[in-house]
Coordinates of C-alpha atoms in Angstrom, one line a residue:
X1 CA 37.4 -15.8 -20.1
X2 CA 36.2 -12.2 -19.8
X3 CA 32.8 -11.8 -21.2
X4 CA 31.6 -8.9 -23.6
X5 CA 28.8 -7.3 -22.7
X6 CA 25.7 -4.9 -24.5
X7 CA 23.8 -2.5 -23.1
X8 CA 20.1 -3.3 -23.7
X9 CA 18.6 -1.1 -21.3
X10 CA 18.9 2.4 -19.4
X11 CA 17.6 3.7 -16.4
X12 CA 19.4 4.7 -13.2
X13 CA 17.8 2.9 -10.6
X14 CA 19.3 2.3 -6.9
X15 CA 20.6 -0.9 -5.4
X16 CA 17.4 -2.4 -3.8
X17 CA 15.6 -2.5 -6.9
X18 CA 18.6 -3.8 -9.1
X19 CA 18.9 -6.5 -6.1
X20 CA 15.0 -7.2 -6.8
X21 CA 14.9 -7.7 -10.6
X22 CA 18.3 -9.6 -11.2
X23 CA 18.0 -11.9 -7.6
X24 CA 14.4 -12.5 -9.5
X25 CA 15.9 -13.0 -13.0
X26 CA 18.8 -15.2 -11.7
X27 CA 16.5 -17.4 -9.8
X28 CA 13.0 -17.5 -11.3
X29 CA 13.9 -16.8 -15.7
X30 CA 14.1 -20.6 -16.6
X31 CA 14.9 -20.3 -20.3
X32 CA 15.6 -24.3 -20.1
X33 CA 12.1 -24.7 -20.1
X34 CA 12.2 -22.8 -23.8
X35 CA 14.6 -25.5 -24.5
X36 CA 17.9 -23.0 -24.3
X37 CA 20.8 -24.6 -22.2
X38 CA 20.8 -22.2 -19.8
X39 CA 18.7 -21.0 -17.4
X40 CA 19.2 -17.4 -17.0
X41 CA 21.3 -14.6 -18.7
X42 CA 24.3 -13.1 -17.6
X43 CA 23.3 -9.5 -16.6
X44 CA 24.6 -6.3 -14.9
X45 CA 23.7 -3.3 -14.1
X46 CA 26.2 -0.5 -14.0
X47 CA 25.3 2.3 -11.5
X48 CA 27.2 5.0 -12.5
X49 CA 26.1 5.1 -15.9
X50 CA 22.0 3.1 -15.5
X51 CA 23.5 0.9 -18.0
X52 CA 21.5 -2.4 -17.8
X53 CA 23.8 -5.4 -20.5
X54 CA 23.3 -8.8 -21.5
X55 CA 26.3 -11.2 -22.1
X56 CA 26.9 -11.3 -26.0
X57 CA 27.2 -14.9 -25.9
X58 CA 23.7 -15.4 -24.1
X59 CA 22.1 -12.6 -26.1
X60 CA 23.1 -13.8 -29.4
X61 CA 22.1 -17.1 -29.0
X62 CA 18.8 -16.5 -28.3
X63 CA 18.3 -14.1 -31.4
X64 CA 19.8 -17.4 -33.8
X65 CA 17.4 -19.6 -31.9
X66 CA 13.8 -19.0 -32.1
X67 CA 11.1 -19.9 -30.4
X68 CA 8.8 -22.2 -32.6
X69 CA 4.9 -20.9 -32.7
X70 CA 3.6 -23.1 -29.6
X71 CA 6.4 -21.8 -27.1
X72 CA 5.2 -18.2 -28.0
X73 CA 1.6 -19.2 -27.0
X74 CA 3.2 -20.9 -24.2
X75 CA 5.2 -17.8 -22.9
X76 CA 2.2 -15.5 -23.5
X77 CA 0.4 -17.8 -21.3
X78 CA 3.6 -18.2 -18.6
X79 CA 2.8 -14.5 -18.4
X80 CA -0.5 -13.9 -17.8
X81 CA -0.3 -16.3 -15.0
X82 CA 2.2 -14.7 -13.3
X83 CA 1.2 -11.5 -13.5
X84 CA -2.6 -12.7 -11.9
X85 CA -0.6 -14.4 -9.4
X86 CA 1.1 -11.4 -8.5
X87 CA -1.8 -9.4 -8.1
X88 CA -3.5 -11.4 -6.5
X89 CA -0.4 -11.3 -3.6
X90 CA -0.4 -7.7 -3.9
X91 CA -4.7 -7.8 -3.2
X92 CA -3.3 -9.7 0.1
X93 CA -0.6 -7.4 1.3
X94 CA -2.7 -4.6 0.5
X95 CA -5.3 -6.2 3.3
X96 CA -2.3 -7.1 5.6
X97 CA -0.3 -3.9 6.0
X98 CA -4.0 -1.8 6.1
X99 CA -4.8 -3.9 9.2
X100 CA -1.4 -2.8 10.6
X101 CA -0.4 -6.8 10.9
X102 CA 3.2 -5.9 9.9
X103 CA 6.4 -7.7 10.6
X104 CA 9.3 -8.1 9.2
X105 CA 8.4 -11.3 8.1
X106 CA 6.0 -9.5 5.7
X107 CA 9.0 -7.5 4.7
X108 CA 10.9 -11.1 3.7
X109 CA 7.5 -12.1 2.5
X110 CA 7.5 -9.3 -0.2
X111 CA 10.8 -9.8 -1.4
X112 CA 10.3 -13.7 -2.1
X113 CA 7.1 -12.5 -4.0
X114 CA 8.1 -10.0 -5.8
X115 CA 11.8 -11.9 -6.6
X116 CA 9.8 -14.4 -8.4
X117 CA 7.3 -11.9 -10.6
X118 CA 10.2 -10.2 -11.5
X119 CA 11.9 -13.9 -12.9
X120 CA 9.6 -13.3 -16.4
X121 CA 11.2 -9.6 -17.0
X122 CA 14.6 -10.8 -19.4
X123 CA 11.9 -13.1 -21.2
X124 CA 10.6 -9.9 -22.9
X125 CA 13.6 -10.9 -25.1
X126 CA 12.0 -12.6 -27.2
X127 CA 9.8 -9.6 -29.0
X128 CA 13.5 -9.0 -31.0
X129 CA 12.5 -12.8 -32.9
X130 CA 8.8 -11.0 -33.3
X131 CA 10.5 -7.9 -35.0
X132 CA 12.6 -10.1 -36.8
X133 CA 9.5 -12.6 -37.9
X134 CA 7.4 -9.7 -39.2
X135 CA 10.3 -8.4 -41.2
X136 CA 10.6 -11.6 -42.6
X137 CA 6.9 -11.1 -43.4
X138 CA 7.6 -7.7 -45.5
X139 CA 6.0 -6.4 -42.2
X140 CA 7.2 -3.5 -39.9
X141 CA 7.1 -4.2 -35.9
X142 CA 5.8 -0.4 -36.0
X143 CA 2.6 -1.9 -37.3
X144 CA 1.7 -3.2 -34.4
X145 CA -0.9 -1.6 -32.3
X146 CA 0.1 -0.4 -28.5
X147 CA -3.1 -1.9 -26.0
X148 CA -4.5 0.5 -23.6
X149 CA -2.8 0.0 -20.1
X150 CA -2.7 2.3 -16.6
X151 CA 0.0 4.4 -18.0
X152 CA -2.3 5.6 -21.6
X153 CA -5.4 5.5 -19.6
X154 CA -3.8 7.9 -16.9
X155 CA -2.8 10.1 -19.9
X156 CA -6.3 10.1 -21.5
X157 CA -7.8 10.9 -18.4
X158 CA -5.9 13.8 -17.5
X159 CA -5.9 15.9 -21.1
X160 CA -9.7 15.0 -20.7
X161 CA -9.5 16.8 -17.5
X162 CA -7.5 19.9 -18.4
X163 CA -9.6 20.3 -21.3
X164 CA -12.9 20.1 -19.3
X165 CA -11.6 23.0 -16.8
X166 CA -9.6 24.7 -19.2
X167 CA -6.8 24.5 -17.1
X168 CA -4.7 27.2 -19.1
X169 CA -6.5 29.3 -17.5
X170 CA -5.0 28.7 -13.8
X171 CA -8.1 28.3 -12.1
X172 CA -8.5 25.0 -10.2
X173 CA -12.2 24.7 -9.1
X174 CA -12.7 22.3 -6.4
X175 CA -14.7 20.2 -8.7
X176 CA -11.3 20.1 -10.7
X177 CA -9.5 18.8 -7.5
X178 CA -11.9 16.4 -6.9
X179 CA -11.5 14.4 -10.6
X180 CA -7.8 14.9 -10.3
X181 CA -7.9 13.2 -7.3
X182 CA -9.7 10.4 -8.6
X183 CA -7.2 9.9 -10.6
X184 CA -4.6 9.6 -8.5
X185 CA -6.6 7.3 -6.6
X186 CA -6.2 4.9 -9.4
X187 CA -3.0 5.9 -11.2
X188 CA -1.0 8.2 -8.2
X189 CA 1.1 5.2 -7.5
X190 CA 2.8 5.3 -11.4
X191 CA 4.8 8.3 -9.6
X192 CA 6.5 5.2 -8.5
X193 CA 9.6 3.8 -10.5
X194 CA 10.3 0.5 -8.7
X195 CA 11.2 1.6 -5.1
X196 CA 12.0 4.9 -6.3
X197 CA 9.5 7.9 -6.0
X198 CA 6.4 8.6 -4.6
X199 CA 2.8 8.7 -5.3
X200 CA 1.4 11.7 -8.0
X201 CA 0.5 15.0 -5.6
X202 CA -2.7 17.1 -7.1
X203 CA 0.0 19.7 -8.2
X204 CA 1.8 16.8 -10.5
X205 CA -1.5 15.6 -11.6
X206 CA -2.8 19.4 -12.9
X207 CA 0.6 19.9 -14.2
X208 CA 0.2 17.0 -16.4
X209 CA -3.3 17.8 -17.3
X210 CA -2.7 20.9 -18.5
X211 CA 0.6 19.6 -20.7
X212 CA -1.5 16.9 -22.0
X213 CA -4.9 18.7 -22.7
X214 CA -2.4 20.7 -25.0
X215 CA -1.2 18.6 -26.9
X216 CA -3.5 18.1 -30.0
X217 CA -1.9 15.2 -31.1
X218 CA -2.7 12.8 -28.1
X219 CA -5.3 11.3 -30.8
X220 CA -3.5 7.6 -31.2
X221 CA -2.0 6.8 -34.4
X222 CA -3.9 5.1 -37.1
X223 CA -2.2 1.4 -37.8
X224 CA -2.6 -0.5 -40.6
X225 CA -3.9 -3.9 -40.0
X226 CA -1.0 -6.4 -40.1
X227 CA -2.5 -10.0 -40.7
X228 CA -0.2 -12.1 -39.1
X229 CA 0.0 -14.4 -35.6
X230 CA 3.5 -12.9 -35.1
X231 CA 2.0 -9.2 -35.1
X232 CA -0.9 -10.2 -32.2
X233 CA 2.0 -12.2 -30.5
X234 CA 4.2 -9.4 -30.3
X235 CA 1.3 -6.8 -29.6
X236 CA 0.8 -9.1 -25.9
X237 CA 4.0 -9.5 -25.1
X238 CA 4.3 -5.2 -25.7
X239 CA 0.7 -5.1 -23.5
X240 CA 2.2 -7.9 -20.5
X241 CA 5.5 -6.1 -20.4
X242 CA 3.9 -2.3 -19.8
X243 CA 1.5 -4.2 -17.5
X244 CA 4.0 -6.0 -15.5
X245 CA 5.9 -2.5 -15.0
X246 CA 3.0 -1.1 -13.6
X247 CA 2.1 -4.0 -11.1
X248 CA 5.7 -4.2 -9.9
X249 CA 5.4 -0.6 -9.6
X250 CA 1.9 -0.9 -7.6
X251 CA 4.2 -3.2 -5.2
X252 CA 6.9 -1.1 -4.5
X253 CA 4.8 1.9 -3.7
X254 CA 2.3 -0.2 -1.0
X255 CA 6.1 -1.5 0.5
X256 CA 7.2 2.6 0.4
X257 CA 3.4 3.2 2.3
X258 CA 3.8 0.2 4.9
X259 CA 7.8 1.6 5.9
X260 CA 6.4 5.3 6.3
X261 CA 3.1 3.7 7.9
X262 CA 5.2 1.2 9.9
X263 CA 8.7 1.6 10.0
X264 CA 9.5 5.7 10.0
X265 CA 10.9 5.9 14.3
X266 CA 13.6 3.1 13.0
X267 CA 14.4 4.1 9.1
X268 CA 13.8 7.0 6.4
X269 CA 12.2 5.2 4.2
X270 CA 15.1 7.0 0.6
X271 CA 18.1 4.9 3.1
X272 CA 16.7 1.9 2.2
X273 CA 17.7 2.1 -1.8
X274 CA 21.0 2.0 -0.4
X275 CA 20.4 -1.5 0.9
X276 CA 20.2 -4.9 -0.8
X277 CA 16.7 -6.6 0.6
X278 CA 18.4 -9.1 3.2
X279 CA 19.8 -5.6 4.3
X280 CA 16.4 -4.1 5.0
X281 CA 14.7 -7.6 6.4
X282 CA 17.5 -7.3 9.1
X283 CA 17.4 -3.7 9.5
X284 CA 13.2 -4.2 10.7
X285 CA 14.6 -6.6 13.1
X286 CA 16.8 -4.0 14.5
X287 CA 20.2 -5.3 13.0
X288 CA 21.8 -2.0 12.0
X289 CA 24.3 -1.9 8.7
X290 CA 27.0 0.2 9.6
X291 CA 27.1 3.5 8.0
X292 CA 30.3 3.2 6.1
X293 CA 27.8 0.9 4.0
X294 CA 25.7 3.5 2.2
X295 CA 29.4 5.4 1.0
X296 CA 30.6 2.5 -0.3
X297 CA 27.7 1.8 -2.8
X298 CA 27.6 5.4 -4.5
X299 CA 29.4 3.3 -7.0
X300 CA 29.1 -0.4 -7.9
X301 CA 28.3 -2.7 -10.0
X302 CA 25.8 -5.7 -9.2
X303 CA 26.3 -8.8 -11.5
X304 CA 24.5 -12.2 -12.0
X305 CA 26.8 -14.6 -11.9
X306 CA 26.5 -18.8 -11.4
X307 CA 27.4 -18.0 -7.6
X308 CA 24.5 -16.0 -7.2
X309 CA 23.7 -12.1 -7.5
X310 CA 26.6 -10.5 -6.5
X311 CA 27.8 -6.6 -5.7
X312 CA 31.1 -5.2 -7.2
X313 CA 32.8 -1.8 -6.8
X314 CA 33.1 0.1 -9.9
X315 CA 36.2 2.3 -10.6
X316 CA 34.8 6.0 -11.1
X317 CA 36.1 6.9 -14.6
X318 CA 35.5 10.4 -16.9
X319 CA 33.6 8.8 -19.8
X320 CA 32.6 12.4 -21.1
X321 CA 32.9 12.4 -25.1
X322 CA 33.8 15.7 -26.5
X323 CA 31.8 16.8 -28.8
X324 CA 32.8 16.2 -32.5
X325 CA 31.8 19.6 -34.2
X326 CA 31.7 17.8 -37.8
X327 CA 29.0 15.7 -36.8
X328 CA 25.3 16.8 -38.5
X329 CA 22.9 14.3 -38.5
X330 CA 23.0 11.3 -36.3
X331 CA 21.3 8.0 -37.6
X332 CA 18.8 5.6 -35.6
X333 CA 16.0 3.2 -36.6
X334 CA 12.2 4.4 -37.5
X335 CA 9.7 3.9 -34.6
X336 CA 7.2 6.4 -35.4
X337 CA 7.0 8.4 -38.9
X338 CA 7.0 12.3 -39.1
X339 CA 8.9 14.8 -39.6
X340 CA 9.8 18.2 -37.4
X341 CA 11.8 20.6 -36.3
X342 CA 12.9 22.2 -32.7
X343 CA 14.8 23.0 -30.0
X344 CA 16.7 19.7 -28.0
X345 CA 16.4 19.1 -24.3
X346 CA 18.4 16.5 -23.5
X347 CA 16.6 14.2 -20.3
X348 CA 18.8 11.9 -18.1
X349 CA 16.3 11.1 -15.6
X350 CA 12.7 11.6 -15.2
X351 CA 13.4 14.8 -12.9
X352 CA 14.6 17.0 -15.8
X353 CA 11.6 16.7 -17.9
X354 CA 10.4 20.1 -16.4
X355 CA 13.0 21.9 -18.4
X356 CA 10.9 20.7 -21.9
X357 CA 8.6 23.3 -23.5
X358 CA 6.0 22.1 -25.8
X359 CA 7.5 21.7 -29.4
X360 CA 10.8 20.3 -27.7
X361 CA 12.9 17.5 -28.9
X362 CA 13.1 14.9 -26.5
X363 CA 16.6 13.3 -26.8
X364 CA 17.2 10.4 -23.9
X365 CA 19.2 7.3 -23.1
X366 CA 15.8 5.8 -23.1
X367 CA 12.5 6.6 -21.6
X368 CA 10.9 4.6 -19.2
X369 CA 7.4 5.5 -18.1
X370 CA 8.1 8.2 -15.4
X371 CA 8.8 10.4 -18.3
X372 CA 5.1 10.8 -19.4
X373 CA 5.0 14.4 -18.2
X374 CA 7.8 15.6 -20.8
X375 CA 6.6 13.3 -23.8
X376 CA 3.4 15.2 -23.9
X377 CA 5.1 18.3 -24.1
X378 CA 7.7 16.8 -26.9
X379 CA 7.3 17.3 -30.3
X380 CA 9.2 14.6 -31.2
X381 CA 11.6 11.9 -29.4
X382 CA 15.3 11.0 -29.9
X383 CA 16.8 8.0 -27.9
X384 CA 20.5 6.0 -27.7
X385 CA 19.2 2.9 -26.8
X386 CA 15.8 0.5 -27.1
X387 CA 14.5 -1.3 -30.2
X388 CA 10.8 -0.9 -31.6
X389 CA 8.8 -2.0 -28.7
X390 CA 10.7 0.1 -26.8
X391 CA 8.5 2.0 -24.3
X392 CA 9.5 6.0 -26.3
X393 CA 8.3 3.6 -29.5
X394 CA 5.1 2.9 -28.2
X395 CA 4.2 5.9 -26.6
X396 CA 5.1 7.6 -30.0
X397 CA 2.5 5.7 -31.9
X398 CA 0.1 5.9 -29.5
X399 CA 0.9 10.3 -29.3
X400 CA 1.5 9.7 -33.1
X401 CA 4.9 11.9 -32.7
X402 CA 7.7 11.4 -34.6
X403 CA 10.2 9.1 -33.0
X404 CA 14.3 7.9 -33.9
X405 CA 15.6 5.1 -31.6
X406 CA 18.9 3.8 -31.2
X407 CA 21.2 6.5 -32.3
X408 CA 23.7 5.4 -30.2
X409 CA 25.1 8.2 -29.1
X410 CA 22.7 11.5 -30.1
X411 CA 22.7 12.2 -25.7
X412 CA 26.4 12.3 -26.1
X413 CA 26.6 14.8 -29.3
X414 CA 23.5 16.7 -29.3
X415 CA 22.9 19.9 -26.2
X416 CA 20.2 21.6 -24.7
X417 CA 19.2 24.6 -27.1
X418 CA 20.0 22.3 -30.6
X419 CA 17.9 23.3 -33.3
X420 CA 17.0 20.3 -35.1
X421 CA 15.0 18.3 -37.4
X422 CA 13.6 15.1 -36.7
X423 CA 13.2 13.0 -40.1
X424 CA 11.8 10.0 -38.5
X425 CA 10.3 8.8 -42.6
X426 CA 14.3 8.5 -42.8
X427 CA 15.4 7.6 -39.0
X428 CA 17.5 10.7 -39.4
X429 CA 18.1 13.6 -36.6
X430 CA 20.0 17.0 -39.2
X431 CA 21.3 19.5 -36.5
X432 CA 20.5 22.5 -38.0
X433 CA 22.9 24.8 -36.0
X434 CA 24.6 25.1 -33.1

């Protein structure tokens, strides 16, 4: 039987990572334990698109069956204990590849690590039954207070920054080089996303010091109390997943400095996202892929399966919509109220948030953390995809900027140059003209 799938998630990624997170979901996600009868959901990631689904079947039965209270203290728990385990790897690999002991048994080492820390990412699932609890509370998830992580304390850091210098001004004082590298000392590596990227460059770091020491309303947003065990649930799980992002992130960009440290006479280190990690453990042994290899996965699709994790070609199809001139205001769900108008820049990948101007509308598949530089910039944010704990959720009510999720489909009809209007008190995006 031919299963039905839903996109969850969206970010193009490359192959290596995808083999990471679903080799560690497939192996290491043990719903049974939760009492589900199965161990692990059906997922794929579609390259062509960054389209990250669930199986209906799976995904629906674990919104009908809850979790009952203990198992939520339980899973909070099951977190925090992997992600200390994990950094306290990390802590050792750090020590290993800094006093040049590097093998490619450190290489396999990794992977088995970081395979298993990545086995609690499809448990973040469960903040959909939070959502759902609270509403049943005559509570909104939007209540819930965003904790402080790397990510909001690299942000506060840097508007402090630009606001100290008066960066405007395009005068960089060594004294300002010297905090902003301080900062990338502790936060540079958040340039990473997974095994893409690199580390934050001094020009990155003013660059975002001077968007975000301009933007007046990087004040937090004012939440209302909300008295109940579901709310502080949800509120860690929103706090472990950010925080797991940013470790697994801290991982992959001390396994991008051991390869250019180690590794640069045999490999680049961007021709190893073309590889799947038993790939790259042979390829530090010397056992070459062929090159036809890296052409024939521009395109695939890499699917969890019950044989294992295993890599499909895609067929390369047009899926451009034309635009439907009738259309004027696109529906999504509320994540952050407010209400304003401006001009649309439409973001498919971290990279293109240098085309926003401050008072922009973001408008995105989804955003994932590497988009930092254009939220601050943003007046408001506009996504296809991601429920209220969503990272564009959070990060609008920690900015306090309006915010619409889920449209559906407002990438697909709205275009760069839009004039719009926001009404996030309504979940409503008006297109003013066109």
């Amino acid at each position: 039987m031919q299963k039905e799938w839903k996109t969850l998630v969206n970010h193009r990624s490359d192959l290596l990572t995808q083999d990471l997170i679903l080799s560690g979901i497939r192996y290491h996600s043990n719903f049974k334990e939760f009492g589900y009868p199965f161990d692990y959901p059906y997922l794929r990631y579609i390259h062509s698109t960054g389209d990250i689904q669930w199986s209906k079947d799976r995904l629906e039965y674990v919104e009908k069956n809850h979790l009952i209270d203990d198992q939520y203290e339980q899973l909070i728990k099951y977190f925090e204990r992997s992600l200390s385990e994990y950094r306290s790897y990390l802590k050792t690999f750090k020590e290993k590849i800094e006093k040049s002991h590097v093998a490619p048994g450190l290489v396999d080492e990794y992977f088995q690590r970081s395979i298993q820390a990545a086995g609690t990412i499809p448990r973040f699932i469960f903040e959909i039954q939070l959502g759902q609890k609270l509403e049943d509370e005559g509570f909104s998830p939007s209540q819930v207070a965003g904790s402080e992580t790397d990510i909001s304390r690299a942000a506060k850091e840097l508007a402090e920054i630009g606001k100290k210098y008066n960066a405007y001004d395009l005068s960089v004082s060594e004294e300002m080089v010297s905090e902003l590298q301080k900062v990338i000392d502790r936060y540079g590596y958040l340039g990473m996303k997974y095994f893409q990227g690199r580390s934050w460059c001094i020009w990155e770091a003013y660059q975002m010091a001077v968007d975000l020491s301009s933007s007046d309303d990087h004040q937090g947003n004012d939440q209302q109390t909300v008295d109940s065990q579901y709310a502080r649930y949800l509120e860690s799980l929103m706090r472990l997943r950010t925080e797991k992002w940013e470790t697994m992130c801290y991982g992959t960009y001390l396994f991008r400095k051991m390869v250019i440290d180690h590794y640069s006479d045999i490999v680049h280190y961007d021709d190893l996202l073309s590889l799947r990690m038993k790939d790259v453990v042979d390829l530090f042994k010397k056992e070459f892929p062929s090159r036809s290899v890296f052409y024939e996965r521009e395109s695939f699709i890499l699917e969890i399966t019950d044989q294992g994790v295993e890599l499909k070609s895609e067929d390369k199809q047009n899926k451009e919509e034309e635009r439907n001139e009738e259309v004027k205001e696109i529906k999504g769900q509320i994540a952050n109220k407010g209400k304003v108008r401006g001009k649309v820049r439409v973001v498919l990948s971290p990279k293109e948030c240098s085309k926003i101007e401050k008072g922009d509308i973001l408008v995105a598949t989804m955003s994932t953390p590497d988009f930092l530089s254009g939220m601050a910039k943003a007046a408001a944010f506009v996504t296809d995809i991601g429920g209220i704990t969503s990272h564009a959720a959070i990060v609008s009510r920690e900015m306090n900027k309006p915010c619409v999720i889920g449209t559906q489909h407002a990438t697909q009809i709205l275009k760069d140059g839009d004039e719009v209007e926001v009404d996030a008190d309504e979940g409503v995006v008006r297109i003013l003209n066109t």
